[in-house]
Coordinates of C-alpha atoms and ligand atoms in Angstrom, one line a residue:
M1 CA 165.7 174.7 112.9
S2 CA 163.5 172.0 111.0
A3 CA 160.7 171.2 113.2
P4 CA 160.7 167.5 115.1
S5 CA 157.9 165.5 113.0
H6 CA 155.9 162.7 115.2
D7 CA 155.1 159.6 114.8
P8 CA 150.9 158.8 114.6
Q9 CA 149.6 158.0 117.8
P10 CA 146.3 157.0 118.8
A11 CA 144.2 159.7 120.6
S12 CA 145.3 159.7 124.5
P13 CA 142.7 158.5 126.9
T14 CA 142.2 161.6 129.8
V15 CA 145.1 161.8 132.3
P16 CA 143.6 160.5 135.5
S17 CA 143.5 163.1 138.1
S18 CA 145.6 160.8 140.9
V19 CA 147.7 158.0 140.5
D20 CA 150.6 156.1 142.8
V21 CA 153.7 157.0 140.2
A22 CA 154.0 159.8 138.1
V23 CA 157.2 158.9 135.5
V24 CA 158.6 161.1 133.4
G25 CA 160.1 160.0 129.9
A26 CA 159.7 156.7 127.8
G27 CA 162.7 155.8 127.2
F28 CA 164.7 152.4 128.3
S29 CA 164.3 153.9 132.2
G30 CA 160.5 154.8 131.9
M31 CA 159.3 151.9 130.3
Y32 CA 161.3 149.3 132.4
L33 CA 160.1 151.2 135.3
L34 CA 156.3 151.1 134.1
H35 CA 156.3 147.5 133.5
R36 CA 157.9 147.0 137.3
L37 CA 155.2 149.0 138.8
R38 CA 152.4 147.2 137.6
E39 CA 153.8 144.3 138.8
L40 CA 153.2 145.8 142.2
N41 CA 149.8 146.6 141.2
L42 CA 150.4 150.3 141.5
S43 CA 148.8 152.6 139.4
A44 CA 151.5 154.2 137.2
I45 CA 151.4 157.0 134.1
V46 CA 154.4 158.1 131.9
F47 CA 154.9 161.0 130.4
E48 CA 156.5 161.7 127.1
A49 CA 157.6 164.0 125.1
G50 CA 158.2 162.8 122.1
G51 CA 155.9 160.8 120.3
D52 CA 157.0 157.2 120.8
V53 CA 159.1 155.1 123.3
G54 CA 162.8 155.1 122.9
G55 CA 163.7 158.4 124.5
T56 CA 167.4 158.8 123.1
W57 CA 166.6 156.6 120.2
Y58 CA 163.9 158.3 119.2
W59 CA 165.4 161.7 118.8
N60 CA 168.8 161.2 117.4
R61 CA 167.8 159.6 114.4
Y62 CA 171.0 161.8 112.3
P63 CA 173.0 159.4 109.9
G64 CA 175.1 156.7 111.2
A65 CA 173.7 156.8 114.5
R66 CA 174.6 153.9 116.4
V67 CA 175.3 152.7 119.9
D68 CA 179.0 152.3 121.1
V69 CA 178.1 149.4 123.2
E70 CA 177.4 145.7 121.8
S71 CA 173.4 145.2 121.3
L72 CA 173.9 142.1 122.9
A73 CA 175.1 143.8 126.1
Y74 CA 173.0 147.0 124.8
S75 CA 169.7 145.6 125.8
Y76 CA 167.3 144.4 128.7
S77 CA 168.0 141.6 131.3
F78 CA 164.8 141.7 132.9
S79 CA 163.1 138.9 130.9
E80 CA 164.6 135.9 129.9
E81 CA 161.9 135.4 126.9
L82 CA 162.7 139.1 125.6
E83 CA 166.6 137.7 125.6
Q84 CA 166.0 134.8 123.9
E85 CA 163.1 136.0 120.7
Y86 CA 164.9 139.3 120.1
E87 CA 166.9 139.3 116.8
W88 CA 169.7 141.9 117.1
Q89 CA 171.1 142.2 113.6
E90 CA 174.4 143.9 114.0
R91 CA 177.5 144.3 116.3
Y92 CA 176.8 147.8 116.8
P93 CA 173.1 148.4 116.0
T94 CA 172.0 151.8 113.8
Q95 CA 169.5 153.8 115.6
P96 CA 166.8 152.2 113.8
E97 CA 167.5 148.7 115.1
I98 CA 167.2 150.1 118.6
L99 CA 164.3 151.8 118.5
S100 CA 162.4 149.0 116.9
Y101 CA 163.6 146.9 120.1
A102 CA 162.1 149.9 122.3
R103 CA 159.1 149.2 120.3
H104 CA 159.2 145.8 120.4
V105 CA 159.3 145.6 124.4
A106 CA 156.6 148.3 124.5
D107 CA 154.2 145.9 122.2
R108 CA 155.5 142.9 124.2
F109 CA 154.7 144.1 127.4
D110 CA 151.6 146.5 126.4
L111 CA 152.9 149.7 127.4
R112 CA 151.9 152.1 125.6
R113 CA 148.5 152.3 127.3
D114 CA 150.0 154.2 130.2
I115 CA 152.0 156.4 128.5
F116 CA 151.2 159.8 127.7
F117 CA 153.0 161.0 124.0
E118 CA 153.9 164.3 123.1
T119 CA 152.9 165.5 126.4
R120 CA 155.7 167.2 127.6
V121 CA 155.8 167.8 131.7
T122 CA 156.9 171.5 132.4
A123 CA 156.3 171.7 136.4
A124 CA 156.2 169.5 139.6
S125 CA 155.8 170.4 143.2
Y126 CA 155.7 168.6 146.7
D127 CA 152.6 169.1 149.2
E128 CA 153.4 168.9 152.1
Q129 CA 150.4 168.5 153.7
A130 CA 149.0 165.7 151.5
R131 CA 152.6 164.3 150.5
T132 CA 152.0 163.9 147.3
W133 CA 153.8 165.9 144.3
L134 CA 151.4 167.8 141.7
V135 CA 152.7 167.6 138.5
R136 CA 151.8 169.9 135.2
T137 CA 152.1 168.9 131.3
G138 CA 152.1 171.7 128.3
H139 CA 149.1 171.1 127.6
G140 CA 147.7 171.8 130.9
D141 CA 147.2 168.4 132.5
E142 CA 147.4 168.0 136.3
V143 CA 147.7 164.5 138.7
T144 CA 148.9 164.1 142.0
A145 CA 151.7 161.4 142.8
R146 CA 152.8 159.7 145.8
F147 CA 156.0 159.6 144.0
L148 CA 157.8 161.3 140.9
V149 CA 160.3 159.2 139.0
M150 CA 162.1 161.4 136.8
A151 CA 163.7 159.0 134.0
T152 CA 164.6 162.2 131.7
G153 CA 167.8 160.6 130.4
C154 CA 171.2 162.0 130.5
L155 CA 171.5 163.6 127.0
S156 CA 168.1 165.0 126.4
S157 CA 168.1 168.6 126.8
S158 CA 169.7 169.4 123.0
K159 CA 171.9 172.7 122.9
L160 CA 172.7 175.0 120.2
P161 CA 176.2 177.0 119.7
E162 CA 175.8 180.2 121.7
I163 CA 176.7 182.7 118.9
P164 CA 174.8 185.3 117.5
G165 CA 172.8 184.7 113.8
L166 CA 171.1 181.3 114.5
D167 CA 168.0 182.1 113.0
R168 CA 169.4 184.3 110.0
F169 CA 170.8 181.2 107.8
E170 CA 168.1 181.0 105.1
G171 CA 168.7 177.4 104.3
P172 CA 167.4 174.3 106.4
T173 CA 169.3 173.6 109.5
Y174 CA 169.0 170.3 111.2
H175 CA 170.5 169.6 114.9
T176 CA 171.2 166.0 115.3
A177 CA 169.4 165.3 118.3
H178 CA 166.1 166.4 116.6
W179 CA 166.6 165.0 113.1
P180 CA 163.4 164.7 110.9
H181 CA 161.7 161.5 110.8
E182 CA 162.0 161.4 106.7
G183 CA 165.7 161.7 106.8
V184 CA 167.3 164.1 104.9
D185 CA 169.0 164.0 101.4
F186 CA 172.1 166.2 101.5
T187 CA 173.2 165.5 97.6
G188 CA 174.3 167.9 95.8
M189 CA 174.4 170.2 98.7
R190 CA 177.4 172.1 100.7
V191 CA 176.8 171.5 104.0
G192 CA 178.4 173.0 106.9
L193 CA 178.5 170.6 110.5
I194 CA 179.7 172.5 113.4
G195 CA 180.8 169.7 116.3
T196 CA 182.7 167.0 116.6
G197 CA 181.7 164.3 119.6
S198 CA 179.9 161.2 119.1
S199 CA 177.0 162.1 116.9
G200 CA 179.7 164.6 114.9
V201 CA 181.9 161.6 114.3
Q202 CA 179.3 159.3 113.5
S203 CA 177.7 161.5 111.1
I204 CA 180.5 163.2 108.9
P205 CA 181.3 160.0 107.2
V206 CA 177.6 159.8 105.8
I207 CA 177.1 163.0 105.1
A208 CA 180.4 163.4 103.0
E209 CA 179.3 160.5 100.9
Q210 CA 175.9 162.3 100.0
A211 CA 177.3 166.5 100.1
T212 CA 178.9 167.7 97.2
A213 CA 181.1 169.8 100.2
L214 CA 181.4 168.9 103.3
T215 CA 183.3 171.6 105.8
V216 CA 183.9 170.2 109.3
F217 CA 184.0 172.7 112.3
Q218 CA 185.7 171.6 115.2
R219 CA 186.0 173.2 118.5
T220 CA 187.9 170.0 120.3
P221 CA 188.8 166.6 118.4
A222 CA 187.4 163.7 119.5
Y223 CA 189.8 160.7 120.3
S224 CA 188.2 158.2 118.2
L225 CA 188.3 153.8 117.5
P226 CA 187.2 152.5 114.7
A227 CA 183.8 150.4 115.5
R228 CA 184.4 147.7 113.3
N229 CA 181.2 146.7 112.8
R230 CA 179.8 143.9 111.1
T231 CA 176.6 141.4 111.3
L232 CA 176.4 139.5 114.4
R233 CA 177.1 136.1 113.6
P234 CA 174.3 133.1 114.1
D235 CA 177.1 131.3 116.6
E236 CA 178.0 134.1 118.6
I237 CA 174.4 135.0 119.1
A238 CA 173.2 130.9 120.1
D239 CA 176.3 131.6 122.3
M240 CA 175.0 134.6 123.8
R241 CA 171.8 133.5 124.5
A242 CA 173.0 130.0 126.3
N243 CA 175.3 132.3 128.7
Y244 CA 172.9 135.5 129.3
R245 CA 172.4 134.7 133.0
A246 CA 176.2 134.6 133.6
F247 CA 176.7 137.7 131.3
R248 CA 174.7 139.9 133.1
Q249 CA 175.9 139.2 136.3
A250 CA 179.8 139.9 135.4
Q251 CA 178.0 143.1 133.6
R252 CA 176.7 144.1 137.1
E253 CA 179.6 143.3 138.6
S254 CA 181.9 145.2 136.3
G255 CA 183.1 148.8 136.4
F256 CA 181.9 150.1 132.8
G257 CA 178.7 147.6 132.8
V258 CA 180.3 145.6 129.9
P259 CA 182.4 142.7 130.9
T260 CA 186.6 143.2 130.4
P261 CA 189.5 141.3 132.3
I262 CA 190.8 143.4 135.1
P263 CA 193.9 144.9 133.4
E264 CA 196.9 144.1 135.9
K265 CA 199.4 146.1 134.5
S266 CA 200.3 149.5 134.6
A267 CA 201.6 151.3 130.9
L268 CA 204.9 152.2 132.2
E269 CA 205.9 149.2 133.4
V270 CA 205.9 147.3 130.0
S271 CA 207.9 147.7 127.2
E272 CA 207.0 150.0 124.0
E273 CA 206.8 147.0 121.7
E274 CA 204.2 145.2 124.8
R275 CA 202.3 148.6 125.0
D276 CA 202.2 148.9 121.6
A277 CA 200.7 145.4 120.9
T278 CA 198.2 145.6 124.0
F279 CA 196.7 149.2 122.5
E280 CA 197.2 147.8 119.0
Q281 CA 194.6 144.8 119.9
A282 CA 192.3 147.1 121.8
W283 CA 192.3 149.1 118.2
E284 CA 191.8 146.3 116.3
S285 CA 189.1 145.1 119.1
G286 CA 186.8 147.9 118.2
S287 CA 185.4 147.9 121.8
L288 CA 186.4 151.7 124.1
V289 CA 186.2 149.9 127.2
N290 CA 189.1 147.6 125.6
L291 CA 191.1 150.8 125.1
L292 CA 190.2 152.3 128.1
T293 CA 191.1 149.0 130.4
A294 CA 194.2 148.2 128.7
F295 CA 196.3 149.1 131.5
H296 CA 195.2 150.0 135.1
D297 CA 196.6 153.5 135.2
L298 CA 195.7 154.9 132.2
S299 CA 192.6 157.1 133.9
I300 CA 194.6 158.2 136.8
D301 CA 198.4 158.5 135.7
Q302 CA 199.0 161.3 133.1
A303 CA 202.0 159.7 132.0
A304 CA 200.5 156.4 131.3
N305 CA 197.6 157.8 129.6
D306 CA 200.1 160.2 127.4
T307 CA 201.3 156.4 125.8
A308 CA 197.6 156.1 124.7
K309 CA 197.9 159.1 123.7
R310 CA 200.6 159.0 121.4
F311 CA 199.3 156.1 120.2
I312 CA 195.9 157.4 118.8
H313 CA 198.0 160.1 117.5
R314 CA 199.9 157.9 115.6
K315 CA 196.9 156.2 114.0
I316 CA 195.5 159.7 113.5
H317 CA 198.8 160.6 111.3
Q318 CA 198.7 156.7 109.1
I319 CA 195.4 157.6 108.3
V320 CA 195.0 160.9 107.6
R321 CA 196.9 162.1 104.7
D322 CA 197.2 166.0 105.1
P323 CA 199.4 166.7 107.9
R324 CA 198.0 169.7 109.3
T325 CA 194.4 168.4 108.6
A326 CA 196.3 165.4 111.0
A327 CA 197.5 167.5 113.3
D328 CA 194.2 168.8 113.7
L329 CA 192.5 165.8 114.4
C330 CA 195.1 165.6 117.8
P331 CA 193.5 165.6 120.9
E332 CA 195.7 167.2 123.3
Y333 CA 193.5 166.1 126.9
P334 CA 193.9 162.8 128.3
V335 CA 192.2 160.3 126.5
G336 CA 188.9 159.0 128.2
T337 CA 188.2 162.3 129.8
K338 CA 185.8 163.4 127.1
R339 CA 183.6 160.6 126.0
P340 CA 185.8 158.8 123.3
C341 CA 183.8 157.7 120.1
L342 CA 183.4 154.8 117.9
D343 CA 183.4 155.5 114.1
T344 CA 183.5 153.9 110.8
D345 CA 185.7 155.8 108.4
Y346 CA 185.6 159.3 110.5
Y347 CA 189.4 159.9 109.9
E348 CA 189.7 158.5 106.7
T349 CA 186.5 160.6 105.5
F350 CA 189.2 163.8 106.1
N351 CA 190.9 162.1 102.6
R352 CA 188.1 163.1 100.7
P353 CA 188.7 165.6 98.0
N354 CA 184.9 167.3 99.2
V355 CA 185.8 167.4 103.2
R356 CA 188.1 170.1 104.8
L357 CA 188.4 170.8 108.9
V358 CA 188.1 174.0 110.2
N359 CA 190.0 174.2 113.4
L360 CA 187.8 176.7 115.8
R361 CA 190.8 176.6 118.0
R362 CA 192.5 178.5 115.5
T363 CA 189.8 180.4 114.0
P364 CA 186.6 180.9 116.4
L365 CA 183.4 180.8 115.3
V366 CA 181.9 184.3 115.0
E367 CA 178.2 184.4 113.8
I368 CA 176.0 182.5 111.7
T369 CA 175.0 184.3 108.5
D370 CA 172.0 184.3 105.9
R371 CA 174.2 182.6 103.8
G372 CA 176.3 180.1 106.1
V373 CA 179.3 180.4 108.9
R374 CA 181.5 183.2 109.7
T375 CA 184.7 182.5 111.4
S376 CA 187.1 185.0 112.7
D377 CA 189.2 184.8 109.1
D378 CA 186.4 183.8 106.5
E379 CA 182.8 183.2 105.8
Y380 CA 182.1 180.2 104.3
A381 CA 178.7 179.9 102.1
F382 CA 176.3 176.4 102.4
D383 CA 172.9 175.1 101.4
A384 CA 172.4 173.6 105.1
I385 CA 173.8 173.5 108.1
V386 CA 174.0 170.6 111.1
Y387 CA 174.3 171.3 114.5
A388 CA 176.0 168.4 116.2
T389 CA 176.5 170.5 119.2
G390 CA 175.7 168.4 122.0
F391 CA 173.5 168.7 125.0
D392 CA 173.3 170.2 128.6
A393 CA 174.1 167.2 129.8
M394 CA 172.8 165.1 133.2
T395 CA 171.0 167.7 134.9
G396 CA 169.2 169.7 132.0
A397 CA 166.8 167.4 131.4
L398 CA 165.7 167.6 135.3
T399 CA 166.3 171.3 135.7
N400 CA 164.1 171.9 132.9
V401 CA 161.3 171.3 134.5
D402 CA 160.1 173.7 137.5
I403 CA 160.4 171.0 140.3
R404 CA 159.9 172.4 143.5
G405 CA 160.3 170.4 146.9
R406 CA 160.2 171.4 150.6
G407 CA 159.0 175.2 151.0
G408 CA 158.7 175.5 146.9
A409 CA 162.6 175.3 147.1
S410 CA 163.1 175.2 143.1
L411 CA 165.8 172.1 142.2
K412 CA 167.1 174.2 139.3
E413 CA 167.9 177.2 142.2
A414 CA 169.0 174.1 144.8
W415 CA 171.7 173.4 142.0
S416 CA 173.3 176.6 140.9
A417 CA 176.5 175.7 142.1
G418 CA 176.3 171.5 140.4
P419 CA 174.0 169.0 141.3
R420 CA 173.9 167.5 144.9
T421 CA 172.3 164.2 144.9
Y422 CA 172.3 161.0 147.0
L423 CA 173.7 158.1 145.0
G424 CA 172.4 160.1 142.3
I425 CA 169.2 158.9 143.3
G426 CA 166.9 161.3 145.4
S427 CA 168.1 165.2 146.6
A428 CA 167.3 166.5 150.2
G429 CA 164.4 168.5 150.2
Y430 CA 162.4 166.3 147.3
P431 CA 161.0 163.8 149.2
N432 CA 159.6 160.9 147.3
L433 CA 161.6 162.4 144.1
F434 CA 163.2 159.5 142.3
M435 CA 165.9 160.4 139.6
I436 CA 167.1 157.2 136.8
T437 CA 170.8 157.7 136.5
G438 CA 170.5 160.6 138.0
P439 CA 174.0 162.9 138.7
G440 CA 176.5 161.4 141.4
S441 CA 175.6 157.7 140.0
P442 CA 177.7 155.8 137.0
S443 CA 175.3 156.8 134.3
V444 CA 177.2 158.2 131.4
L445 CA 180.3 156.1 132.4
S446 CA 178.5 153.1 131.6
N447 CA 176.5 150.8 130.2
M448 CA 173.6 152.9 130.0
V449 CA 170.7 150.1 130.0
V450 CA 172.9 148.5 133.1
S451 CA 172.8 151.2 135.4
I452 CA 169.1 151.9 134.2
E453 CA 168.1 148.6 135.5
Q454 CA 169.7 149.1 138.4
H455 CA 168.2 151.9 139.4
V456 CA 164.8 151.0 138.5
D457 CA 165.1 147.3 140.7
W458 CA 166.4 149.6 143.6
V459 CA 163.5 152.2 143.2
I460 CA 161.0 149.7 142.8
D461 CA 162.6 147.7 146.0
A462 CA 162.3 151.2 147.9
I463 CA 158.6 151.4 147.3
E464 CA 157.9 148.3 148.2
H465 CA 160.0 148.5 151.4
L466 CA 157.9 152.1 152.0
D467 CA 154.9 150.1 151.3
R468 CA 155.5 146.8 153.2
Q469 CA 156.4 148.9 156.4
G470 CA 153.4 151.3 156.4
L471 CA 155.8 154.4 155.6
R472 CA 155.0 157.5 153.4
T473 CA 157.6 159.2 152.3
I474 CA 161.8 158.6 151.6
E475 CA 164.2 161.2 151.1
P476 CA 167.5 161.8 151.3
T477 CA 169.3 163.6 154.7
E478 CA 171.4 166.5 153.9
E479 CA 174.6 165.0 156.0
A480 CA 174.2 161.8 153.8
Q481 CA 173.8 163.8 151.0
D482 CA 177.2 165.9 151.2
A483 CA 179.1 163.3 152.1
W484 CA 178.1 161.5 149.1
V485 CA 178.9 164.7 147.0
D486 CA 182.0 164.7 148.4
H487 CA 182.7 161.2 148.0
V488 CA 182.2 161.5 144.4
N489 CA 184.7 164.6 144.3
L490 CA 187.0 162.5 145.8
I491 CA 187.0 159.6 143.4
A492 CA 186.9 162.2 140.4
G493 CA 189.6 164.1 141.6
A494 CA 191.8 160.8 142.1
T495 CA 191.2 160.5 137.9
L496 CA 191.9 162.9 135.3
Y497 CA 188.9 163.1 134.6
P498 CA 188.7 167.0 135.6
K499 CA 191.7 167.7 133.2
A500 CA 189.6 167.9 130.1
N501 CA 186.7 170.7 129.2
S502 CA 183.8 167.8 129.0
W503 CA 180.4 167.7 129.2
Y504 CA 181.1 165.3 132.0
M505 CA 182.1 168.8 133.7
G506 CA 179.6 170.8 132.6
A507 CA 182.0 172.7 130.6
N508 CA 180.3 172.6 127.1
V509 CA 177.9 175.1 128.7
P510 CA 178.7 178.6 128.8
G511 CA 177.8 179.7 133.0
K512 CA 176.7 175.8 133.9
P513 CA 178.9 174.8 137.2
Q514 CA 182.0 172.9 136.5
V515 CA 181.7 169.8 138.8
F516 CA 182.2 166.1 137.5
M517 CA 178.3 164.6 137.5
P518 CA 178.6 161.5 137.0
Y519 CA 180.4 158.7 139.4
A520 CA 183.3 157.7 138.4
G521 CA 184.0 154.6 141.2
G522 CA 182.7 152.0 138.5
V523 CA 179.1 150.1 138.4
G524 CA 180.2 146.9 140.3
E525 CA 181.4 149.2 143.2
Y526 CA 178.6 151.7 142.7
R527 CA 175.7 148.7 143.1
K528 CA 177.2 147.3 146.3
T529 CA 177.3 151.0 148.1
C530 CA 173.2 151.3 146.9
D531 CA 172.6 147.5 148.1
E532 CA 174.2 148.2 151.3
V533 CA 172.0 151.8 151.8
A534 CA 168.9 149.4 151.5
A535 CA 169.7 146.5 153.4
Q536 CA 170.6 149.3 156.2
G537 CA 167.0 149.8 156.4
Y538 CA 167.9 152.8 153.9
K539 CA 170.8 154.1 156.0
G540 CA 171.3 158.0 155.0
F541 CA 167.4 158.3 153.7
A542 CA 164.8 159.6 156.3
L543 CA 161.9 157.7 156.2
S544 CA 158.5 158.7 157.5
T545 CA 155.2 157.6 158.1
Ligands
LIG1 P1 178.6 166.0 122.1 O1 179.6 165.3 122.8 O2 178.7 167.1 123.5 O3 179.8 167.1 121.3 C1 179.3 168.0 121.0 C2 180.0 168.7 120.1 O4 179.6 170.3 119.7 C3 181.3 168.9 120.8 O5 182.7 168.9 119.7 C4 181.9 170.3 121.2 O6 182.8 171.0 121.1 C5 180.5 171.3 120.2 N1 180.3 172.7 120.3 C6 179.3 172.2 121.0 N2 178.9 173.9 121.1 C7 179.9 174.6 120.4 C8 180.0 175.8 120.5 N3 179.4 177.0 120.6 N4 181.1 176.6 119.1 C9 181.6 175.2 118.7 N5 181.7 174.2 118.7 C10 180.8 173.8 119.9 O7 177.9 165.8 121.8 P2 176.6 164.4 120.9 O8 175.4 164.6 120.0 O9 178.2 164.4 119.5 O10 177.2 163.1 121.5 C11 176.9 163.2 123.2 C12 176.9 161.6 123.5 O11 176.3 160.8 122.5 C13 178.1 161.0 123.5 O12 179.3 161.3 124.2 C14 177.9 159.6 123.5 O13 177.7 159.8 124.5 C15 176.4 159.3 122.9 P3 183.5 170.9 122.7 O14 184.1 169.6 122.4 O15 182.7 171.4 123.6 O16 184.7 172.1 122.6

């Protein structure tokens, strides 16, 4: 595996021995949090494993990497000046464009001076006497903090396939989430790529254009929609700039953090012509949310969902010329129950003479060899291997840190049967520990920037409340947490989500408990609940002096 390279950074100042708030992660969450904490005049530092700000967009530099929420919506709302001055170029910006936005924000709000880069937090333990967290880094730094905020992201702990021989391959290997900063030129190479989630779907068409031959190893096909990406027109940027406030409000009240009309019709009550025309509109629009909300029952009714499935299957068969490859690319699980993808020429790429698909359902992966990849019926020789095999999602980045709460209880052990949180913000037994977009909140089922801002604002309000009231600690009660976990499960159980083996369920990591982790009740409803909790004096949290 190629080592991640880092951007040069000025020498870090010394880590202070004590601060009000220690933040882990300088992605979109950690950056905004730092900005807000400074406004409260609290001392705060951020630890970041990467060499610069940006989180996901710092690490995931694979070819074709883009966000699948539109740029004007996937941006901070906290500063009108920032909204008005930043020039987005594309409808769905590339990783470099988003990273440059994150860097711009860091510069504009002078954030870097309190961020310790290339510094991984390894452990954090709660001192019940002092009521502070002791945070340790891989460099041996120690800092005590009243509050610890895990702004570690939902998709930041990458994973490799669980097969033998990973270090035997003699050529270069790359994980999409640790892509070399200088890029990779696959010209003249035979490339094997494992994994067909968003990272695979986005990188496959780009790698196919360079490589002599590309072999794609697919365990589960993705549902993917053409992104219809394009350069933004000056008039739409001007329109958005004139209407940002109303748009932001609509985002906050929406289901996915992206405003869309609320569907009124069932997929089963309309004629086949009307249904197809509605799906066709969503397909043409290049918006995942338009597809997922085309009818009100797609996420809850199998028969309704089947109509979307059949529509997409038909599209795949229309695009992909080889019928067997087309059939292999057609998913069977309900649409939307694994993260759907947005692509540019994904299905078309399988018509190229230098691209072939290996269906691992028929011939499973056996091992990586010194020459390439062995499946149950063949060995494939490569010059390079790309792992687009995803993440230990939602909990991995939290449980990788040795977090110890009351009585030295390990968070990893406390969550051994699945994550237990109240609102996805805190966990009983871990006072003054906040998670940004933690499990049990809408997080990955939403436009992340909207959910990040909501959580950061809520956490800031909570800290301000404690300080105003002369209180020292806040911690979810076991009862409130149990009720929230039940509620999250109840909502998930009323949907089709649990029907797929997805990373939402922890199903991609062998041995991980299978629990639906994000909150499926929608961004707007969830926000109301969080606001009510705060308005009722942080109901469900124990506050103490
Ligand atoms: P994903 O969506 O988790 O995709 C990972 C892919 O790798 C997926 O197709 C997996 O198949 C496949 N995979 C993982 N482990 C293996 C093994 N052991 N053998 C074969 N195939 C394997 O990660 P991405 O990076 O693409 O996208 C993450 C998110 O980023 C995405 O959802 C968007 O929110 C943005 P599986 O489906 O588990 O059968």
